[in-house]
Amino acid sequence: MPVPPHARGYESFPGSAGRTSAQSTPAWTYPPAAPAGAPNIVVVLVDDMGYSDIGPFGSEIETPTLDRLAAQGVRLSNYHTTPLCSPSRAALLTGINSHRAGFGFVANADPGYPGLRLELADDVLTLPEILRSNGYATYAVGKWHLVRDATMNPSAPRDSWPTQRGFDRYYGSLEGLNSFYYPNQLVSDSSVVDVEEYPRGYYLTDDLTDKALSYIKDLRAHDAEKPFFLYFAHVAMHGPLQAKAEDQAKYRGRYAQGWDELRRRRFAEQLAQGLFPPGTEQKPRNTEPGYEAAEWDSLSAEEQRRYAKYMEVYAGMVDSIDQSLGRIVDLLEDLGELDNTIIVFTSDNGGTAEGGPEGTRSYFAEFAHVDDPDWVGDVAHDEDLIGTAKLGVHYPRGWGQASNTPFRFYKGQTFAGGVRVPLVVSWPKGLPRADTDSGIRHEYAYVTDLAPTLLELAGLDRPSVRSGLPAKDFDGISAAELLRDPAAPTRHTEQYSEMTGHRGFYRDGWKLLSLHDSDADIDAPNWQLFDVRADPTELHDLSATFPEKAVELAAAWDESAWSNTVFPLLTRADLFRRRPEEARFAAPVRLLPGTPTLERYRSQRLIAYRDFTITADLAAVNPSGAPGRAVLPLAGTPSAAAVPSADEARVDVVGRDAGRPVAPPEIGYRLGDEGVLVAHGDPLGGYLLYVENGEVVLGVNSYGRYASVGVALPIGTREITVRATIRPQLRWDFTIEVDGTPLAELTDQVQLVGMAPWTGISVGVDARGPVSWELRERRGPFRYTGALRAITYTPGPVQVPQRTIDAVEREAEYAAE
């Protein structure tokens, strides 16, 4: 019999339904399936790695895996990206220009304009969403940096988190950087990994690689044919630079010749490989004020020794990335799938100058960009610690200049040094190379081209709708024909760029560029014009020779800026502004034992540029319910007060005794109680409060310079308070109070500003990176063994001295330098 008209739930059923199965025909629905033979896709994105840092682009660093892929694949010598991390990631994953995708800056600001939404909007389709709709499994590991720092906490919406943007699985860091030995926070899928202490020998790149391999193995254990997309976004090479000892050792002594000679040798190798036409020139070094690198031979022997050590660490990290890729290639070979896997390797922007002219052994002190003669600056540490877990370092910008060989400038600027990076593509089955094909392509390509290129190569369609909204169209143009045919011309003939006032516009071999002076009018570009077909290193300004071309391209930049949501142009002060609702991050907060380590940004808002008070409440309920009793100190211990009796105790929970309310007994500090009460930070900066050997100790780590003060703790203590009071020159004075009585001081301590403390607040333990290495080596994370009811933070108002206002504003553009 037919289904009656009032029946529900059968409308889209393709089979037939009767009263019994004998009268019915079954049918099933299926998820999307990829086309037969669809290739796997692996995109490896490295952070802050310049044009010349891998073998196929002129480097002396050992990259055998990349050498192999380039030998059988394609190198794009004229590939461009955006000048900064988040914008490049947004453009790569969406095929949309960065401002139009909402990422005109890194995801560490919130100025309130469309081009700087700093979250992926509902009408922005991502490459993993497109691939998943085409039947792919989708995995991401590593750095995300497409979530505003204010929305990295568990109470925030996760609309822009990886698993909400098309990835089936994710493991990595939502942040823009991290430690390689003790990451401040790792996320698995959409939940924070609750790590107390990382195991001995832990290294982040290895951990990420292990997870990527496990995803692929897990898929193949369940489905032998489903294609996958792996987005491996390395945290390396972003500072702080840290490399495994064995990887550093390979490069010991290899950079004693300095950055001038390294730049010369790499350029010679690039010319020999055919990456640039004969006659291409290279400027020996950057000389522009604020960007200049010293002549290597002008440095002292001590400076040369230390600076070379930084580069040994950097080279070891590049080597480690190649090893990671090698493990993925080995697995694909074992599975018999390397031939039908598209592998893309590139960087998000050029090498960086963030280490300053001299480099730093105290990374976050340099990163804060504090322009004050009394600032702590580069804290002098033993050079043998450079690159180890105990320091956060970065190289001097002379090595960033060498990284960007043969170009000028760095990450953050729109000149080639900031935006021209290596690109290697390998797909033996789909992109076979003729014997006469060198594999080098000199035509222009841009980061937005990757998504449409991969879809065309794989023969996949793009949906037109996301979340019920018309999806934004690609700005990128497929470069598939460029990859297939060495004679094919580029179809991407013009492209704007903009970052913190730096501007650029490319059209048909001409480039118009402007380097913004932070003291100048943000909307008054100082345009320079280059014919990059004849002058790929952008050395000869032709704006006076071809003024009409400069005017034409300036007008085109303006039109493109309006079309891509670039306006309004923002100053440093604009980037520092946050939405008013963030004021809640500075409200007093009570943290209970067992609270997972707080997220970094949430924690930092409680102390940044403020007086603040931390109160440790030890007046917890006696779990036995027995009456309180006096506890006598052992011989040689400090004098102590008795624990109060039950009649004297007052707590929130009340009991009944013969019809009368009786407060259960409270217990304060007891003899033998010990451990960390609260910790905030890690070796790169922080503070902690702990009890050991009858003393309460406050330790303050000022970017690696550690100081502490201890005071005898009376038995029965109910409350320990630490008061931090701001003083001039970005300093704090600390006072320890015990049950309301001030007993000790630790004065003139450097304030932790910018991105420090990097690891968030932990209650009852010093989790993840240790604030004090000496304490960690003796006691481990040192969980508190006594009664701890809560830790309460009470922040005061922000106090920023006038002389440091420029420094505060510079925090918002930390990654632009």
PDB file of N, CA and C in Angstrom, residues 600-681:
ATOM      1  N   ARG A 600      46.976  31.408  28.441  1.00  0.00           N
ATOM      2  CA  ARG A 600      47.999  32.441  28.583  1.00  0.00           C
ATOM      3  C   ARG A 600      47.447  33.863  28.583  1.00  0.00           C
ATOM      4  N   TYR A 601      46.609  34.216  27.608  1.00  0.00           N
ATOM      5  CA  TYR A 601      46.124  35.596  27.504  1.00  0.00           C
ATOM      6  C   TYR A 601      45.231  35.955  28.682  1.00  0.00           C
ATOM      7  N   ARG A 602      44.356  35.042  29.066  1.00  0.00           N
ATOM      8  CA  ARG A 602      43.481  35.266  30.231  1.00  0.00           C
ATOM      9  C   ARG A 602      44.313  35.519  31.481  1.00  0.00           C
ATOM     10  N   SER A 603      45.356  34.728  31.669  1.00  0.00           N
ATOM     11  CA  SER A 603      46.205  34.877  32.846  1.00  0.00           C
ATOM     12  C   SER A 603      46.944  36.202  32.836  1.00  0.00           C
ATOM     13  N   GLN A 604      47.455  36.564  31.659  1.00  0.00           N
ATOM     14  CA  GLN A 604      48.294  37.765  31.586  1.00  0.00           C
ATOM     15  C   GLN A 604      47.503  39.030  31.840  1.00  0.00           C
ATOM     16  N   ARG A 605      46.224  39.043  31.485  1.00  0.00           N
ATOM     17  CA  ARG A 605      45.402  40.236  31.710  1.00  0.00           C
ATOM     18  C   ARG A 605      45.229  40.539  33.197  1.00  0.00           C
ATOM     19  N   LEU A 606      45.450  39.568  34.057  1.00  0.00           N
ATOM     20  CA  LEU A 606      45.287  39.793  35.498  1.00  0.00           C
ATOM     21  C   LEU A 606      46.435  40.575  36.111  1.00  0.00           C
ATOM     22  N   ILE A 607      47.575  40.653  35.387  1.00  0.00           N
ATOM     23  CA  ILE A 607      48.754  41.280  35.992  1.00  0.00           C
ATOM     24  C   ILE A 607      49.386  42.360  35.126  1.00  0.00           C
ATOM     25  N   ALA A 608      49.006  42.480  33.857  1.00  0.00           N
ATOM     26  CA  ALA A 608      49.721  43.336  32.918  1.00  0.00           C
ATOM     27  C   ALA A 608      49.610  44.805  33.296  1.00  0.00           C
ATOM     28  N   TYR A 609      50.751  45.443  33.533  1.00  0.00           N
ATOM     29  CA  TYR A 609      50.831  46.870  33.849  1.00  0.00           C
ATOM     30  C   TYR A 609      49.950  47.236  35.037  1.00  0.00           C
ATOM     31  N   ARG A 610      49.889  46.355  36.048  1.00  0.00           N
ATOM     32  CA  ARG A 610      48.991  46.578  37.172  1.00  0.00           C
ATOM     33  C   ARG A 610      49.677  46.270  38.494  1.00  0.00           C
ATOM     34  N   ASP A 611      49.142  46.900  39.561  1.00  0.00           N
ATOM     35  CA  ASP A 611      49.266  46.300  40.878  1.00  0.00           C
ATOM     36  C   ASP A 611      48.354  45.071  40.877  1.00  0.00           C
ATOM     37  N   PHE A 612      48.722  44.059  41.632  1.00  0.00           N
ATOM     38  CA  PHE A 612      47.809  42.928  41.783  1.00  0.00           C
ATOM     39  C   PHE A 612      48.102  42.230  43.096  1.00  0.00           C
ATOM     40  N   THR A 613      47.087  41.515  43.575  1.00  0.00           N
ATOM     41  CA  THR A 613      47.188  40.768  44.819  1.00  0.00           C
ATOM     42  C   THR A 613      46.821  39.318  44.572  1.00  0.00           C
ATOM     43  N   ILE A 614      47.635  38.414  45.121  1.00  0.00           N
ATOM     44  CA  ILE A 614      47.341  36.984  45.068  1.00  0.00           C
ATOM     45  C   ILE A 614      47.127  36.516  46.501  1.00  0.00           C
ATOM     46  N   THR A 615      45.991  35.888  46.747  1.00  0.00           N
ATOM     47  CA  THR A 615      45.684  35.398  48.084  1.00  0.00           C
ATOM     48  C   THR A 615      45.524  33.885  48.049  1.00  0.00           C
ATOM     49  N   ALA A 616      46.341  33.201  48.857  1.00  0.00           N
ATOM     50  CA  ALA A 616      46.233  31.749  48.998  1.00  0.00           C
ATOM     51  C   ALA A 616      45.462  31.453  50.276  1.00  0.00           C
ATOM     52  N   ASP A 617      44.300  30.858  50.140  1.00  0.00           N
ATOM     53  CA  ASP A 617      43.424  30.543  51.275  1.00  0.00           C
ATOM     54  C   ASP A 617      43.696  29.108  51.711  1.00  0.00           C
ATOM     55  N   LEU A 618      44.342  28.969  52.861  1.00  0.00           N
ATOM     56  CA  LEU A 618      44.677  27.644  53.390  1.00  0.00           C
ATOM     57  C   LEU A 618      43.681  27.158  54.426  1.00  0.00           C
ATOM     58  N   ALA A 619      42.626  27.926  54.666  1.00  0.00           N
ATOM     59  CA  ALA A 619      41.662  27.578  55.717  1.00  0.00           C
ATOM     60  C   ALA A 619      40.633  26.602  55.175  1.00  0.00           C
ATOM     61  N   ALA A 620      41.111  25.469  54.706  1.00  0.00           N
ATOM     62  CA  ALA A 620      40.214  24.454  54.168  1.00  0.00           C
ATOM     63  C   ALA A 620      39.601  23.620  55.275  1.00  0.00           C
ATOM     64  N   VAL A 621      38.485  22.972  54.957  1.00  0.00           N
ATOM     65  CA  VAL A 621      37.814  22.130  55.941  1.00  0.00           C
ATOM     66  C   VAL A 621      38.650  20.894  56.218  1.00  0.00           C
ATOM     67  N   ASN A 622      38.781  20.539  57.491  1.00  0.00           N
ATOM     68  CA  ASN A 622      39.471  19.311  57.881  1.00  0.00           C
ATOM     69  C   ASN A 622      38.668  18.128  57.342  1.00  0.00           C
ATOM     70  N   PRO A 623      39.215  17.374  56.406  1.00  0.00           N
ATOM     71  CA  PRO A 623      38.423  16.300  55.788  1.00  0.00           C
ATOM     72  C   PRO A 623      37.984  15.228  56.760  1.00  0.00           C
ATOM     73  N   SER A 624      38.667  15.075  57.894  1.00  0.00           N
ATOM     74  CA  SER A 624      38.282  14.040  58.849  1.00  0.00           C
ATOM     75  C   SER A 624      37.081  14.449  59.678  1.00  0.00           C
ATOM     76  N   GLY A 625      36.812  15.731  59.740  1.00  0.00           N
ATOM     77  CA  GLY A 625      35.706  16.219  60.560  1.00  0.00           C
ATOM     78  C   GLY A 625      36.020  16.227  62.037  1.00  0.00           C
ATOM     79  N   ALA A 626      37.241  15.832  62.410  1.00  0.00           N
ATOM     80  CA  ALA A 626      37.612  15.808  63.833  1.00  0.00           C
ATOM     81  C   ALA A 626      37.830  17.221  64.328  1.00  0.00           C
ATOM     82  N   PRO A 627      37.657  17.435  65.624  1.00  0.00           N
ATOM     83  CA  PRO A 627      37.876  18.771  66.168  1.00  0.00           C
ATOM     84  C   PRO A 627      39.304  19.236  65.916  1.00  0.00           C
ATOM     85  N   GLY A 628      39.467  20.553  65.765  1.00  0.00           N
ATOM     86  CA  GLY A 628      40.796  21.106  65.612  1.00  0.00           C
ATOM     87  C   GLY A 628      41.607  20.892  66.873  1.00  0.00           C
ATOM     88  N   ARG A 629      42.899  20.817  66.709  1.00  0.00           N
ATOM     89  CA  ARG A 629      43.756  20.642  67.870  1.00  0.00           C
ATOM     90  C   ARG A 629      45.048  21.406  67.649  1.00  0.00           C
ATOM     91  N   ALA A 630      45.699  21.703  68.717  1.00  0.00           N
ATOM     92  CA  ALA A 630      46.985  22.378  68.623  1.00  0.00           C
ATOM     93  C   ALA A 630      48.014  21.416  68.064  1.00  0.00           C
ATOM     94  N   VAL A 631      48.833  21.902  67.155  1.00  0.00           N
ATOM     95  CA  VAL A 631      49.910  21.108  66.593  1.00  0.00           C
ATOM     96  C   VAL A 631      51.218  21.749  67.034  1.00  0.00           C
ATOM     97  N   LEU A 632      52.015  21.007  67.802  1.00  0.00           N
ATOM     98  CA  LEU A 632      53.250  21.559  68.336  1.00  0.00           C
ATOM     99  C   LEU A 632      54.362  21.443  67.304  1.00  0.00           C
ATOM    100  N   PRO A 633      55.169  22.483  67.160  1.00  0.00           N
ATOM    101  CA  PRO A 633      56.267  22.416  66.203  1.00  0.00           C
ATOM    102  C   PRO A 633      57.357  21.486  66.683  1.00  0.00           C
ATOM    103  N   LEU A 634      58.068  20.899  65.748  1.00  0.00           N
ATOM    104  CA  LEU A 634      59.232  20.098  66.086  1.00  0.00           C
ATOM    105  C   LEU A 634      60.371  21.017  66.489  1.00  0.00           C
ATOM    106  N   ALA A 635      61.320  20.452  67.189  1.00  0.00           N
ATOM    107  CA  ALA A 635      62.471  21.240  67.596  1.00  0.00           C
ATOM    108  C   ALA A 635      63.163  21.816  66.376  1.00  0.00           C
ATOM    109  N   GLY A 636      63.508  23.089  66.499  1.00  0.00           N
ATOM    110  CA  GLY A 636      64.231  23.738  65.420  1.00  0.00           C
ATOM    111  C   GLY A 636      63.346  24.374  64.366  1.00  0.00           C
ATOM    112  N   THR A 637      62.011  24.166  64.447  1.00  0.00           N
ATOM    113  CA  THR A 637      61.121  24.783  63.473  1.00  0.00           C
ATOM    114  C   THR A 637      60.677  26.140  63.996  1.00  0.00           C
ATOM    115  N   PRO A 638      60.180  27.018  63.124  1.00  0.00           N
ATOM    116  CA  PRO A 638      59.765  28.343  63.565  1.00  0.00           C
ATOM    117  C   PRO A 638      58.636  28.250  64.586  1.00  0.00           C
ATOM    118  N   SER A 639      58.530  29.263  65.419  1.00  0.00           N
ATOM    119  CA  SER A 639      57.413  29.302  66.360  1.00  0.00           C
ATOM    120  C   SER A 639      56.126  29.351  65.571  1.00  0.00           C
ATOM    121  N   ALA A 640      55.082  28.723  66.134  1.00  0.00           N
ATOM    122  CA  ALA A 640      53.849  28.609  65.374  1.00  0.00           C
ATOM    123  C   ALA A 640      52.657  28.773  66.278  1.00  0.00           C
ATOM    124  N   ALA A 641      51.585  29.263  65.702  1.00  0.00           N
ATOM    125  CA  ALA A 641      50.326  29.375  66.429  1.00  0.00           C
ATOM    126  C   ALA A 641      49.573  28.068  66.299  1.00  0.00           C
ATOM    127  N   ALA A 642      48.693  27.792  67.274  1.00  0.00           N
ATOM    128  CA  ALA A 642      47.901  26.563  67.242  1.00  0.00           C
ATOM    129  C   ALA A 642      46.816  26.663  66.188  1.00  0.00           C
ATOM    130  N   VAL A 643      46.463  25.534  65.627  1.00  0.00           N
ATOM    131  CA  VAL A 643      45.310  25.472  64.749  1.00  0.00           C
ATOM    132  C   VAL A 643      44.068  25.749  65.590  1.00  0.00           C
ATOM    133  N   PRO A 644      43.142  26.558  65.148  1.00  0.00           N
ATOM    134  CA  PRO A 644      41.979  26.891  65.974  1.00  0.00           C
ATOM    135  C   PRO A 644      41.092  25.685  66.232  1.00  0.00           C
ATOM    136  N   SER A 645      40.353  25.777  67.310  1.00  0.00           N
ATOM    137  CA  SER A 645      39.401  24.715  67.645  1.00  0.00           C
ATOM    138  C   SER A 645      38.185  24.828  66.739  1.00  0.00           C
ATOM    139  N   ALA A 646      37.330  23.793  66.832  1.00  0.00           N
ATOM    140  CA  ALA A 646      36.126  23.793  66.012  1.00  0.00           C
ATOM    141  C   ALA A 646      35.219  24.954  66.372  1.00  0.00           C
ATOM    142  N   ASP A 647      35.183  25.340  67.649  1.00  0.00           N
ATOM    143  CA  ASP A 647      34.315  26.436  68.054  1.00  0.00           C
ATOM    144  C   ASP A 647      34.762  27.749  67.430  1.00  0.00           C
ATOM    145  N   GLU A 648      36.082  27.858  67.185  1.00  0.00           N
ATOM    146  CA  GLU A 648      36.589  29.106  66.643  1.00  0.00           C
ATOM    147  C   GLU A 648      36.512  29.145  65.119  1.00  0.00           C
ATOM    148  N   ALA A 649      36.421  27.989  64.495  1.00  0.00           N
ATOM    149  CA  ALA A 649      36.469  27.938  63.033  1.00  0.00           C
ATOM    150  C   ALA A 649      35.162  28.413  62.425  1.00  0.00           C
ATOM    151  N   ARG A 650      35.266  29.066  61.268  1.00  0.00           N
ATOM    152  CA  ARG A 650      34.069  29.488  60.553  1.00  0.00           C
ATOM    153  C   ARG A 650      34.278  29.188  59.066  1.00  0.00           C
ATOM    154  N   VAL A 651      33.425  28.351  58.496  1.00  0.00           N
ATOM    155  CA  VAL A 651      33.510  28.012  57.081  1.00  0.00           C
ATOM    156  C   VAL A 651      32.120  28.085  56.482  1.00  0.00           C
ATOM    157  N   ASP A 652      32.064  27.868  55.174  1.00  0.00           N
ATOM    158  CA  ASP A 652      30.792  27.985  54.478  1.00  0.00           C
ATOM    159  C   ASP A 652      29.839  26.831  54.774  1.00  0.00           C
ATOM    160  N   VAL A 653      30.379  25.643  55.082  1.00  0.00           N
ATOM    161  CA  VAL A 653      29.549  24.462  55.293  1.00  0.00           C
ATOM    162  C   VAL A 653      29.314  24.296  56.789  1.00  0.00           C
ATOM    163  N   VAL A 654      28.070  24.079  57.192  1.00  0.00           N
ATOM    164  CA  VAL A 654      27.773  23.901  58.616  1.00  0.00           C
ATOM    165  C   VAL A 654      27.175  22.533  58.845  1.00  0.00           C
ATOM    166  N   GLY A 655      27.388  22.006  60.037  1.00  0.00           N
ATOM    167  CA  GLY A 655      26.819  20.713  60.409  1.00  0.00           C
ATOM    168  C   GLY A 655      25.833  20.903  61.559  1.00  0.00           C
ATOM    169  N   ARG A 656      25.403  19.820  62.164  1.00  0.00           N
ATOM    170  CA  ARG A 656      24.449  19.857  63.274  1.00  0.00           C
ATOM    171  C   ARG A 656      24.995  19.017  64.406  1.00  0.00           C
ATOM    172  N   ASP A 657      24.917  19.530  65.613  1.00  0.00           N
ATOM    173  CA  ASP A 657      25.344  18.794  66.797  1.00  0.00           C
ATOM    174  C   ASP A 657      24.327  19.068  67.887  1.00  0.00           C
ATOM    175  N   ALA A 658      23.488  18.032  68.188  1.00  0.00           N
ATOM    176  CA  ALA A 658      22.444  18.164  69.218  1.00  0.00           C
ATOM    177  C   ALA A 658      21.555  19.356  68.927  1.00  0.00           C
ATOM    178  N   GLY A 659      21.226  19.546  67.612  1.00  0.00           N
ATOM    179  CA  GLY A 659      20.310  20.615  67.261  1.00  0.00           C
ATOM    180  C   GLY A 659      20.955  21.966  67.130  1.00  0.00           C
ATOM    181  N   ARG A 660      22.268  22.075  67.408  1.00  0.00           N
ATOM    182  CA  ARG A 660      22.928  23.371  67.310  1.00  0.00           C
ATOM    183  C   ARG A 660      23.875  23.372  66.122  1.00  0.00           C
ATOM    184  N   PRO A 661      23.908  24.454  65.315  1.00  0.00           N
ATOM    185  CA  PRO A 661      24.844  24.522  64.191  1.00  0.00           C
ATOM    186  C   PRO A 661      26.285  24.574  64.695  1.00  0.00           C
ATOM    187  N   VAL A 662      27.093  23.728  64.135  1.00  0.00           N
ATOM    188  CA  VAL A 662      28.501  23.700  64.505  1.00  0.00           C
ATOM    189  C   VAL A 662      29.327  23.736  63.222  1.00  0.00           C
ATOM    190  N   ALA A 663      30.254  24.648  63.114  1.00  0.00           N
ATOM    191  CA  ALA A 663      31.112  24.727  61.932  1.00  0.00           C
ATOM    192  C   ALA A 663      32.142  23.614  61.974  1.00  0.00           C
ATOM    193  N   PRO A 664      32.299  22.858  60.887  1.00  0.00           N
ATOM    194  CA  PRO A 664      33.354  21.845  60.854  1.00  0.00           C
ATOM    195  C   PRO A 664      34.708  22.523  61.078  1.00  0.00           C
ATOM    196  N   PRO A 665      35.660  21.776  61.573  1.00  0.00           N
ATOM    197  CA  PRO A 665      36.954  22.378  61.871  1.00  0.00           C
ATOM    198  C   PRO A 665      37.688  22.761  60.594  1.00  0.00           C
ATOM    199  N   GLU A 666      38.420  23.867  60.670  1.00  0.00           N
ATOM    200  CA  GLU A 666      39.285  24.278  59.581  1.00  0.00           C
ATOM    201  C   GLU A 666      40.720  23.919  59.931  1.00  0.00           C
ATOM    202  N   ILE A 667      41.490  23.741  58.878  1.00  0.00           N
ATOM    203  CA  ILE A 667      42.914  23.530  59.100  1.00  0.00           C
ATOM    204  C   ILE A 667      43.680  24.506  58.237  1.00  0.00           C
ATOM    205  N   GLY A 668      44.702  25.097  58.733  1.00  0.00           N
ATOM    206  CA  GLY A 668      45.583  25.946  57.964  1.00  0.00           C
ATOM    207  C   GLY A 668      46.846  25.178  57.630  1.00  0.00           C
ATOM    208  N   TYR A 669      47.952  25.882  57.624  1.00  0.00           N
ATOM    209  CA  TYR A 669      49.229  25.251  57.341  1.00  0.00           C
ATOM    210  C   TYR A 669      49.598  24.288  58.452  1.00  0.00           C
ATOM    211  N   ARG A 670      49.995  23.061  58.082  1.00  0.00           N
ATOM    212  CA  ARG A 670      50.422  22.056  59.042  1.00  0.00           C
ATOM    213  C   ARG A 670      51.878  21.691  58.793  1.00  0.00           C
ATOM    214  N   LEU A 671      52.532  21.316  59.828  1.00  0.00           N
ATOM    215  CA  LEU A 671      53.922  20.908  59.713  1.00  0.00           C
ATOM    216  C   LEU A 671      54.026  19.772  58.689  1.00  0.00           C
ATOM    217  N   GLY A 672      54.918  19.926  57.751  1.00  0.00           N
ATOM    218  CA  GLY A 672      55.092  18.914  56.701  1.00  0.00           C
ATOM    219  C   GLY A 672      54.363  19.237  55.418  1.00  0.00           C
ATOM    220  N   ASP A 673      53.396  20.169  55.447  1.00  0.00           N
ATOM    221  CA  ASP A 673      52.767  20.596  54.200  1.00  0.00           C
ATOM    222  C   ASP A 673      53.811  21.284  53.327  1.00  0.00           C
ATOM    223  N   GLU A 674      53.803  20.978  52.033  1.00  0.00           N
ATOM    224  CA  GLU A 674      54.763  21.628  51.145  1.00  0.00           C
ATOM    225  C   GLU A 674      54.284  21.530  49.707  1.00  0.00           C
ATOM    226  N   GLY A 675      54.893  22.340  48.871  1.00  0.00           N
ATOM    227  CA  GLY A 675      54.564  22.329  47.458  1.00  0.00           C
ATOM    228  C   GLY A 675      54.227  23.719  46.951  1.00  0.00           C
ATOM    229  N   VAL A 676      53.936  23.782  45.658  1.00  0.00           N
ATOM    230  CA  VAL A 676      53.630  25.052  44.999  1.00  0.00           C
ATOM    231  C   VAL A 676      52.179  25.416  45.248  1.00  0.00           C
ATOM    232  N   LEU A 677      51.965  26.628  45.708  1.00  0.00           N
ATOM    233  CA  LEU A 677      50.602  27.133  45.891  1.00  0.00           C
ATOM    234  C   LEU A 677      50.056  27.701  44.586  1.00  0.00           C
ATOM    235  N   VAL A 678      50.878  28.491  43.898  1.00  0.00           N
ATOM    236  CA  VAL A 678      50.463  29.052  42.618  1.00  0.00           C
ATOM    237  C   VAL A 678      51.715  29.318  41.796  1.00  0.00           C
ATOM    238  N   ALA A 679      51.603  29.102  40.491  1.00  0.00           N
ATOM    239  CA  ALA A 679      52.704  29.367  39.569  1.00  0.00           C
ATOM    240  C   ALA A 679      52.143  29.989  38.302  1.00  0.00           C
ATOM    241  N   HIS A 680      52.896  30.933  37.758  1.00  0.00           N
ATOM    242  CA  HIS A 680      52.468  31.633  36.544  1.00  0.00           C
ATOM    243  C   HIS A 680      53.717  31.899  35.715  1.00  0.00           C
ATOM    244  N   GLY A 681      53.871  31.164  34.603  1.00  0.00           N
ATOM    245  CA  GLY A 681      55.011  31.389  33.746  1.00  0.00           C
ATOM    246  C   GLY A 681      55.875  30.159  33.565  1.00  0.00           C
TER     247      GLY A 681
END
